[in-house]
Amino acid sequence: MKGVPVPRARASPRRHIWTLVVLIFIAITGLWIYMYPPQDYTYPVRDWYPVRDWFPAEPARELTDEETATRVVFRQILSTPPFPSRNPKIAFMFLTPGNLPFEKLWELFFKGHEGRYNIYVHASREKPEHVSPVFVGRDIHSDKVGWGMISMVDAERRLLAKALEDTDNQHFVLLSDSCVPLHNFDYVYDFLMGSRHSFLDCFDDPGPHGVFRYSKHMLPEVRETEFRKGSQWFSIKRQHAMVVVADSLYYMKFRRFCKPGMEEGRNCYADEHYLPTLFHMMDPAGIANWSVTYVDWSEGKWHPRSFRAKDVTYELLKNMTSVDISYHVTSDEKKELLQRPCLWNGLKRPCYLFARKFYPEASNNLMNLFSNYTIF
Ligand SMILES: *[C@@H]1O[C@H](CO)[C@@H](O)[C@H](O)[C@H]1NC(C)=O
Ligand SMILES: *[C@@H]1O[C@H](CO)[C@@H](O)[C@H](O)[C@H]1NC(C)=O
Ligand SMILES: *[C@@H]1O[C@H](CO)[C@@H](O)[C@H](O)[C@H]1NC(C)=O
């Protein structure tokens, strides 16, 4: 009974230290995961992303009643996490005058991935004759489309509205009859579903094919400095698709004041300006600013280069899939080349999933090469 028993109390501070160490470790790990969320494609992970502090840049002037209403609706849509779906799908929306010459190639692309995609076809001139079963019965109600007219935007909105009806659709890809896939389905699916951004082409062109098409009648809602340009072939997330169908204010501005043959002989093409301008104003950080559809403007003509059967080689397709910089050229006399790396969630990656334009005669060559060029 002499010696004081080894004081147990001495263990206590040590235990406290350990508890503290463990707590600090947990806190640091938690903070790390919060700041650098895991980049795999487990969709539930994306749902607990911190909701972005989203605010469209408020202009200094007082907003009109319509603008206030529109902005509050957009804000709500954009800050609401995606509709939870057990079976997320991609909506492939084909905007075509009539027949789709690459149906068989697309069938090869979709094969084995049933339940992970939906197809929608808007045929604006004549009812297509489908040669592939995956396209049969996928035509939606459609209307005439005039080149460069607002009817082009109307068709895009019609496709989006129809595709939004299926709550499984999480990503919406707009394709033309001359588009072909550059990768296999799994690659495309993971690329689009795993992205935090929509792939909408958008840049500031100070020249005649850009800001010269702007009309002051779009004031006060759309200022000249906010007017943007980009290719119409988008690939957008569900919330952005919702914004497009919910918008009437900005849509009406473009409907009335962006069309061919405006005052002073100016031409404006709504399909090249409406969505880039809308998203530049409403959610600039939510768009990648480039399109995932490859196109070759290098010939410098009014229309991009179209590829013939003889052009379609393994090397050509590999060239398209290896481009990892997006290019824009301004249409003013400077012809400035704007280059940016294609960033996918901050990582540099090849830009393109699809390509245009191909002549129907290229179909067989593309199908023969498909399994080769889409291996990676
Ligand atoms: C797209 O461009 C806008 C500027 O117009 C920029 O604020 C935004 O961060 C860009 N998006 C990405 C993903 O880099
Ligand atoms: C592929 O790219 C290389 C390097 O840019 C070029 O020399 C070649 O001509 C291209 N081939 C085709 C078929 O486009
Ligand atoms: C496609 O792949 C097969 C088998 O790997 C190979 O023999 C053939 O040369 C490839 N074709 C081309 C055009 O690369």
Coordinates of C-alpha atoms and ligand atoms in Angstrom, one line a residue:
M1 CA 0.0 0.0 0.0
K2 CA 3.1 2.2 -0.1
G3 CA 3.6 3.3 -3.5
V4 CA 0.9 5.3 -5.1
P5 CA -0.5 3.1 -7.8
V6 CA 0.8 4.1 -11.2
P7 CA -1.5 7.1 -11.7
R8 CA -3.9 6.2 -14.4
A9 CA -4.5 9.8 -14.9
R10 CA -1.2 10.0 -16.8
A11 CA -2.7 8.0 -19.6
S12 CA -5.4 10.5 -20.0
P13 CA -3.5 13.4 -21.5
R14 CA -1.9 11.0 -23.9
R15 CA -5.4 9.7 -24.9
H16 CA -6.5 13.3 -25.4
I17 CA -3.6 13.9 -27.7
W18 CA -4.5 10.9 -29.7
T19 CA -8.1 11.9 -29.8
L20 CA -7.0 15.3 -31.0
V21 CA -4.8 13.8 -33.7
V22 CA -7.6 11.6 -35.0
L23 CA -10.0 14.5 -35.0
I24 CA -7.5 16.7 -36.9
F25 CA -6.9 13.9 -39.4
I26 CA -10.7 13.5 -40.0
A27 CA -11.1 17.2 -40.3
I28 CA -8.3 17.5 -42.9
T29 CA -9.5 14.5 -44.8
G30 CA -13.0 15.9 -44.8
L31 CA -11.8 19.3 -46.0
W32 CA -9.7 17.6 -48.7
I33 CA -12.7 15.7 -50.1
Y34 CA -14.8 18.8 -50.0
M35 CA -12.2 20.8 -51.9
Y36 CA -11.2 18.1 -54.3
P37 CA -14.2 15.9 -54.8
P38 CA -13.5 12.4 -56.2
Q39 CA -13.5 12.4 -59.9
D40 CA -15.0 9.0 -60.6
Y41 CA -18.4 8.6 -62.1
T42 CA -20.4 7.4 -59.1
Y43 CA -23.4 9.6 -59.6
P44 CA -24.5 9.8 -55.9
V45 CA -21.1 11.6 -55.2
R46 CA -22.1 14.4 -57.5
D47 CA -25.3 14.9 -55.6
W48 CA -23.5 16.1 -52.5
Y49 CA -21.5 18.6 -54.3
P50 CA -21.8 21.9 -52.5
V51 CA -24.5 23.8 -54.3
R52 CA -22.7 26.5 -56.3
D53 CA -23.2 30.1 -55.1
W54 CA -24.9 30.9 -58.3
F55 CA -25.8 34.4 -59.3
P56 CA -26.0 35.7 -62.8
A57 CA -24.0 39.0 -63.0
E58 CA -26.4 41.7 -62.1
P59 CA -26.2 44.7 -64.4
A60 CA -25.8 48.0 -62.7
R61 CA -29.1 49.4 -63.9
E62 CA -32.5 48.5 -62.4
L63 CA -33.9 45.3 -63.8
T64 CA -37.2 45.2 -65.6
D65 CA -40.0 43.1 -64.0
E66 CA -39.6 40.4 -66.6
E67 CA -35.8 40.2 -66.0
T68 CA -36.3 39.9 -62.3
A69 CA -38.8 37.1 -62.8
T70 CA -36.7 35.3 -65.4
R71 CA -33.5 35.5 -63.3
V72 CA -35.2 34.1 -60.2
V73 CA -36.5 31.2 -62.2
F74 CA -33.1 30.5 -63.7
R75 CA -31.4 30.8 -60.4
Q76 CA -33.7 28.2 -58.9
I77 CA -33.2 25.8 -61.8
L78 CA -29.4 26.2 -61.8
S79 CA -29.0 25.8 -58.1
T80 CA -31.2 22.7 -57.8
P81 CA -29.2 19.4 -57.9
P82 CA -30.0 17.2 -60.9
F83 CA -33.1 15.1 -60.6
P84 CA -31.9 11.9 -58.9
S85 CA -32.1 9.0 -61.4
R86 CA -31.2 5.4 -60.8
N87 CA -30.7 4.9 -64.5
P88 CA -29.1 8.1 -66.0
K89 CA -29.4 8.3 -69.7
I90 CA -28.1 10.5 -72.5
A91 CA -30.6 12.0 -74.9
F92 CA -29.2 11.9 -78.5
M93 CA -31.3 14.5 -80.4
F94 CA -31.0 14.4 -84.2
L95 CA -31.9 17.6 -86.1
T96 CA -32.3 16.6 -89.7
P97 CA -34.1 17.6 -92.9
G98 CA -35.1 14.0 -93.6
N99 CA -33.3 10.6 -93.8
L100 CA -30.3 9.9 -91.5
P101 CA -27.5 8.5 -93.7
F102 CA -25.5 7.2 -90.8
E103 CA -28.2 5.2 -88.9
K104 CA -26.3 1.9 -89.3
L105 CA -23.1 3.5 -87.9
W106 CA -25.0 4.9 -85.0
E107 CA -26.6 1.5 -84.4
L108 CA -23.1 0.1 -84.1
F109 CA -22.3 2.8 -81.6
F110 CA -25.4 2.2 -79.5
K111 CA -25.2 -1.6 -79.7
G112 CA -25.0 -3.3 -76.2
H113 CA -25.9 -0.1 -74.4
E114 CA -29.7 -0.3 -74.3
G115 CA -31.2 1.5 -71.3
R116 CA -28.4 4.1 -71.2
Y117 CA -29.6 6.3 -74.0
N118 CA -32.7 7.7 -75.8
I119 CA -32.9 8.8 -79.4
Y120 CA -35.1 11.7 -80.6
V121 CA -35.4 12.7 -84.3
H122 CA -36.7 16.0 -85.5
A123 CA -37.2 15.8 -89.3
S124 CA -37.9 19.2 -90.6
R125 CA -38.6 18.4 -94.3
E126 CA -39.8 14.9 -94.9
K127 CA -40.5 11.9 -92.7
P128 CA -37.3 9.8 -92.6
E129 CA -37.3 6.2 -93.6
H130 CA -35.5 4.4 -90.8
V131 CA -33.1 1.6 -91.8
S132 CA -32.1 0.8 -88.2
P133 CA -34.5 -0.5 -85.5
V134 CA -33.0 1.8 -82.9
F135 CA -34.3 4.8 -84.8
V136 CA -37.8 3.4 -85.6
G137 CA -40.6 5.2 -83.7
R138 CA -38.2 7.9 -82.4
D139 CA -39.5 10.8 -84.6
I140 CA -41.0 13.7 -82.6
H141 CA -43.6 16.2 -83.7
S142 CA -41.7 18.5 -86.0
D143 CA -42.0 21.6 -88.1
K144 CA -40.2 23.3 -91.0
V145 CA -36.7 24.7 -90.4
G146 CA -35.2 27.6 -92.4
W147 CA -31.4 27.9 -92.5
G148 CA -30.3 30.6 -90.1
M149 CA -33.9 31.3 -89.0
I150 CA -35.4 31.3 -85.6
S151 CA -37.2 28.1 -86.6
M152 CA -33.9 26.3 -86.1
V153 CA -33.9 27.4 -82.4
D154 CA -37.6 26.4 -82.2
A155 CA -36.6 22.9 -83.4
E156 CA -33.9 22.7 -80.8
R157 CA -36.3 23.7 -78.1
R158 CA -38.9 21.2 -79.3
L159 CA -36.3 18.4 -79.0
L160 CA -35.2 19.5 -75.6
A161 CA -38.8 19.7 -74.3
K162 CA -39.6 16.3 -75.6
A163 CA -36.4 14.8 -74.2
L164 CA -36.8 16.5 -70.8
E165 CA -40.1 14.5 -70.4
D166 CA -38.0 11.5 -69.5
T167 CA -36.5 12.3 -66.1
D168 CA -33.7 9.7 -66.7
N169 CA -32.2 11.9 -69.3
Q170 CA -29.4 13.8 -67.7
H171 CA -27.4 15.1 -70.7
F172 CA -28.7 16.3 -74.0
V173 CA -26.7 16.1 -77.2
L174 CA -27.7 17.9 -80.4
L175 CA -26.5 16.1 -83.6
S176 CA -27.1 16.7 -87.3
D177 CA -27.7 14.2 -90.1
S178 CA -24.0 14.6 -91.1
C179 CA -22.5 13.9 -87.6
V180 CA -20.7 10.7 -86.7
P181 CA -19.3 9.3 -83.4
L182 CA -15.6 9.6 -82.8
H183 CA -15.5 7.3 -79.7
N184 CA -17.3 4.3 -78.4
F185 CA -20.4 4.6 -76.3
D186 CA -18.7 4.1 -72.9
Y187 CA -16.2 6.8 -73.5
V188 CA -18.9 9.3 -74.6
Y189 CA -21.1 8.4 -71.7
D190 CA -18.4 8.8 -69.1
F191 CA -17.1 12.0 -70.6
L192 CA -20.5 13.7 -70.6
M193 CA -22.0 12.3 -67.4
G194 CA -18.8 12.9 -65.5
S195 CA -18.5 16.5 -66.6
R196 CA -19.4 19.4 -64.3
H197 CA -19.9 21.6 -67.4
S198 CA -22.1 21.8 -70.4
F199 CA -20.3 21.8 -73.8
L200 CA -21.6 24.9 -75.4
D201 CA -19.4 26.8 -77.9
C202 CA -19.1 30.4 -76.9
F203 CA -16.6 33.2 -77.8
D204 CA -16.4 37.0 -78.3
D205 CA -16.1 37.8 -82.0
P206 CA -15.6 41.5 -82.6
G207 CA -16.1 41.2 -86.4
P208 CA -18.8 41.1 -89.0
H209 CA -19.8 37.5 -88.2
G210 CA -19.9 38.4 -84.5
V211 CA -20.9 41.5 -82.8
F212 CA -21.8 43.4 -86.0
R213 CA -24.9 41.2 -86.0
Y214 CA -26.0 42.7 -82.7
S215 CA -29.0 45.1 -82.8
K216 CA -29.5 47.9 -80.2
H217 CA -33.2 46.8 -80.2
M218 CA -32.1 44.0 -77.8
L219 CA -31.5 46.6 -75.1
P220 CA -31.9 46.8 -72.2
E221 CA -31.7 43.1 -71.5
V222 CA -28.9 42.2 -73.9
R223 CA -26.0 44.6 -74.2
E224 CA -23.5 44.6 -77.1
T225 CA -20.7 43.6 -74.7
E226 CA -22.6 40.5 -73.8
F227 CA -23.3 39.3 -77.4
R228 CA -21.6 36.0 -78.1
K229 CA -21.1 33.5 -80.9
G230 CA -20.8 29.8 -81.1
S231 CA -21.6 26.6 -83.1
Q232 CA -25.2 25.4 -82.5
W233 CA -24.1 21.8 -81.9
F234 CA -24.3 21.6 -78.1
S235 CA -24.2 19.0 -75.5
I236 CA -25.8 20.3 -72.3
K237 CA -26.7 19.1 -68.8
R238 CA -30.3 18.8 -67.6
Q239 CA -30.4 22.1 -65.7
H240 CA -29.2 24.0 -68.8
A241 CA -31.8 22.2 -71.0
M242 CA -34.4 23.4 -68.4
V243 CA -33.2 26.9 -68.7
V244 CA -33.5 26.8 -72.5
V245 CA -37.1 25.6 -72.4
A246 CA -38.0 28.0 -69.5
D247 CA -36.7 31.1 -71.2
S248 CA -39.1 33.3 -73.0
L249 CA -37.6 36.8 -72.4
Y250 CA -34.3 36.4 -74.1
Y251 CA -35.7 34.0 -76.7
M252 CA -38.2 36.7 -77.8
K253 CA -35.4 39.3 -78.1
F254 CA -33.6 37.0 -80.5
R255 CA -36.7 36.0 -82.3
R256 CA -37.5 39.6 -83.1
F257 CA -34.1 41.1 -83.5
C258 CA -31.7 38.4 -84.7
K259 CA -32.7 37.2 -88.2
P260 CA -31.4 37.3 -91.7
G261 CA -32.1 40.6 -93.6
M262 CA -32.4 43.0 -90.7
E263 CA -32.1 46.8 -91.0
E264 CA -29.0 48.1 -92.9
G265 CA -28.8 44.8 -94.7
R266 CA -27.4 43.1 -91.6
N267 CA -27.9 39.4 -91.1
C268 CA -28.1 37.7 -87.8
Y269 CA -28.5 33.9 -87.3
A270 CA -30.2 33.1 -84.0
D271 CA -28.9 29.5 -83.8
E272 CA -25.3 30.9 -83.7
H273 CA -26.0 33.6 -81.1
Y274 CA -29.0 33.0 -78.9
L275 CA -27.7 30.1 -76.6
P276 CA -24.0 31.4 -76.4
T277 CA -25.3 34.8 -75.4
L278 CA -27.9 33.4 -73.0
F279 CA -25.4 31.2 -71.1
H280 CA -22.6 33.8 -71.2
M281 CA -25.0 36.1 -69.3
M282 CA -26.6 33.5 -67.0
D283 CA -24.1 30.9 -66.2
P284 CA -20.7 31.6 -67.8
A285 CA -18.8 29.3 -65.4
G286 CA -21.2 26.4 -66.2
I287 CA -20.2 26.1 -69.9
A288 CA -17.0 24.8 -71.3
N289 CA -17.0 27.4 -74.2
W290 CA -16.3 24.7 -76.8
S291 CA -18.4 22.2 -78.6
V292 CA -17.7 18.4 -78.5
T293 CA -18.5 18.2 -82.2
Y294 CA -15.5 18.5 -84.5
V295 CA -15.8 20.6 -87.6
D296 CA -13.1 21.7 -90.1
W297 CA -13.3 25.4 -91.1
S298 CA -9.8 25.5 -92.4
E299 CA -10.9 25.9 -96.0
G300 CA -12.2 29.4 -95.1
K301 CA -15.5 29.0 -97.0
W302 CA -19.1 29.7 -96.0
H303 CA -19.6 26.1 -95.2
P304 CA -17.2 23.8 -93.4
R305 CA -15.3 21.0 -95.1
S306 CA -17.3 17.9 -95.9
F307 CA -15.5 14.6 -95.9
R308 CA -15.9 12.1 -98.8
A309 CA -15.6 8.4 -98.7
K310 CA -12.0 8.6 -100.0
D311 CA -11.0 11.0 -97.2
V312 CA -12.1 8.7 -94.4
T313 CA -9.0 6.9 -93.2
Y314 CA -7.9 5.7 -89.8
E315 CA -5.4 8.6 -89.8
L316 CA -8.0 11.2 -90.4
L317 CA -10.2 9.9 -87.5
K318 CA -7.2 9.6 -85.2
N319 CA -6.3 13.2 -86.1
M320 CA -9.7 14.4 -85.1
T321 CA -9.7 12.5 -81.8
S322 CA -6.3 13.8 -80.8
V323 CA -7.0 17.5 -81.0
D324 CA -6.9 18.9 -77.4
I325 CA -7.0 22.7 -78.1
S326 CA -10.1 24.6 -79.1
Y327 CA -9.7 27.2 -81.8
H328 CA -11.7 30.3 -82.7
V329 CA -10.8 32.8 -85.4
T330 CA -12.3 36.3 -85.2
S331 CA -14.0 37.6 -88.3
D332 CA -12.5 41.2 -88.2
E333 CA -9.5 42.2 -90.3
K334 CA -7.1 41.0 -87.5
K335 CA -8.3 37.4 -88.0
E336 CA -7.1 36.7 -84.5
L337 CA -6.6 33.1 -83.6
L338 CA -8.0 32.3 -80.1
Q339 CA -6.7 29.1 -78.6
R340 CA -7.6 27.4 -75.4
P341 CA -6.8 24.0 -74.0
C342 CA -9.9 21.8 -73.8
L343 CA -10.4 21.4 -70.0
W344 CA -12.6 18.6 -68.7
N345 CA -13.2 19.3 -65.0
G346 CA -10.0 21.2 -65.1
L347 CA -7.9 18.5 -66.8
K348 CA -6.6 18.8 -70.4
R349 CA -8.3 16.2 -72.6
P350 CA -9.0 15.7 -76.3
C351 CA -12.0 18.0 -77.2
Y352 CA -14.1 15.9 -79.5
L353 CA -16.7 13.1 -79.2
F354 CA -18.4 13.6 -82.6
A355 CA -17.5 15.0 -85.9
R356 CA -19.2 16.6 -88.9
K357 CA -19.7 16.9 -91.9
F358 CA -19.5 13.7 -93.8
Y359 CA -21.1 12.8 -97.1
P360 CA -23.5 9.8 -97.0
E361 CA -21.1 7.9 -99.2
A362 CA -18.6 7.8 -96.3
S363 CA -20.8 5.5 -94.3
N364 CA -19.3 2.1 -95.3
N365 CA -15.7 3.3 -94.7
L366 CA -16.7 4.7 -91.3
M367 CA -18.4 1.4 -90.3
N368 CA -15.4 -0.7 -91.4
L369 CA -13.1 1.5 -89.3
F370 CA -15.4 2.0 -86.4
S371 CA -14.2 -0.7 -84.0
N372 CA -10.6 0.3 -84.8
Y373 CA -10.7 4.0 -84.3
T374 CA -12.9 3.8 -81.2
I375 CA -10.8 1.3 -79.3
F376 CA -9.3 4.0 -77.1
Ligands
LIG1 C1 -16.1 30.2 -70.3 O1 -15.8 31.5 -70.6 C2 -16.2 32.4 -69.6 C3 -15.9 33.8 -70.1 O2 -16.7 34.1 -71.2 C4 -15.5 32.1 -68.3 O3 -15.9 33.0 -67.3 C5 -15.7 30.7 -67.9 O4 -14.9 30.4 -66.8 C6 -15.3 29.8 -69.0 N1 -15.7 28.4 -68.7 C7 -14.8 27.5 -68.3 C8 -15.3 26.2 -67.9 O5 -13.6 27.8 -68.2
LIG2 C1 -3.0 14.3 -89.6 O1 -2.3 15.3 -88.8 C2 -1.0 15.4 -89.3 C3 -0.3 16.4 -88.3 O2 -1.0 17.5 -88.1 C4 -1.0 15.9 -90.7 O3 0.4 16.0 -91.2 C5 -1.7 14.9 -91.6 O4 -1.8 15.4 -92.9 C6 -3.1 14.6 -91.0 N1 -3.7 13.6 -91.8 C7 -5.0 13.6 -92.2 C8 -5.4 12.4 -93.0 O5 -5.7 14.6 -92.1
LIG3 C1 -7.8 -2.5 -87.6 O1 -7.4 -3.4 -86.6 C2 -7.0 -4.7 -87.1 C3 -6.8 -5.7 -85.9 O2 -6.1 -5.0 -84.9 C4 -5.7 -4.5 -87.9 O3 -5.3 -5.7 -88.5 C5 -6.0 -3.5 -89.0 O4 -4.8 -3.2 -89.7 C6 -6.6 -2.2 -88.5 N1 -7.0 -1.3 -89.5 C7 -6.6 -0.1 -89.7 C8 -7.0 0.7 -90.8 O5 -5.8 0.4 -88.8

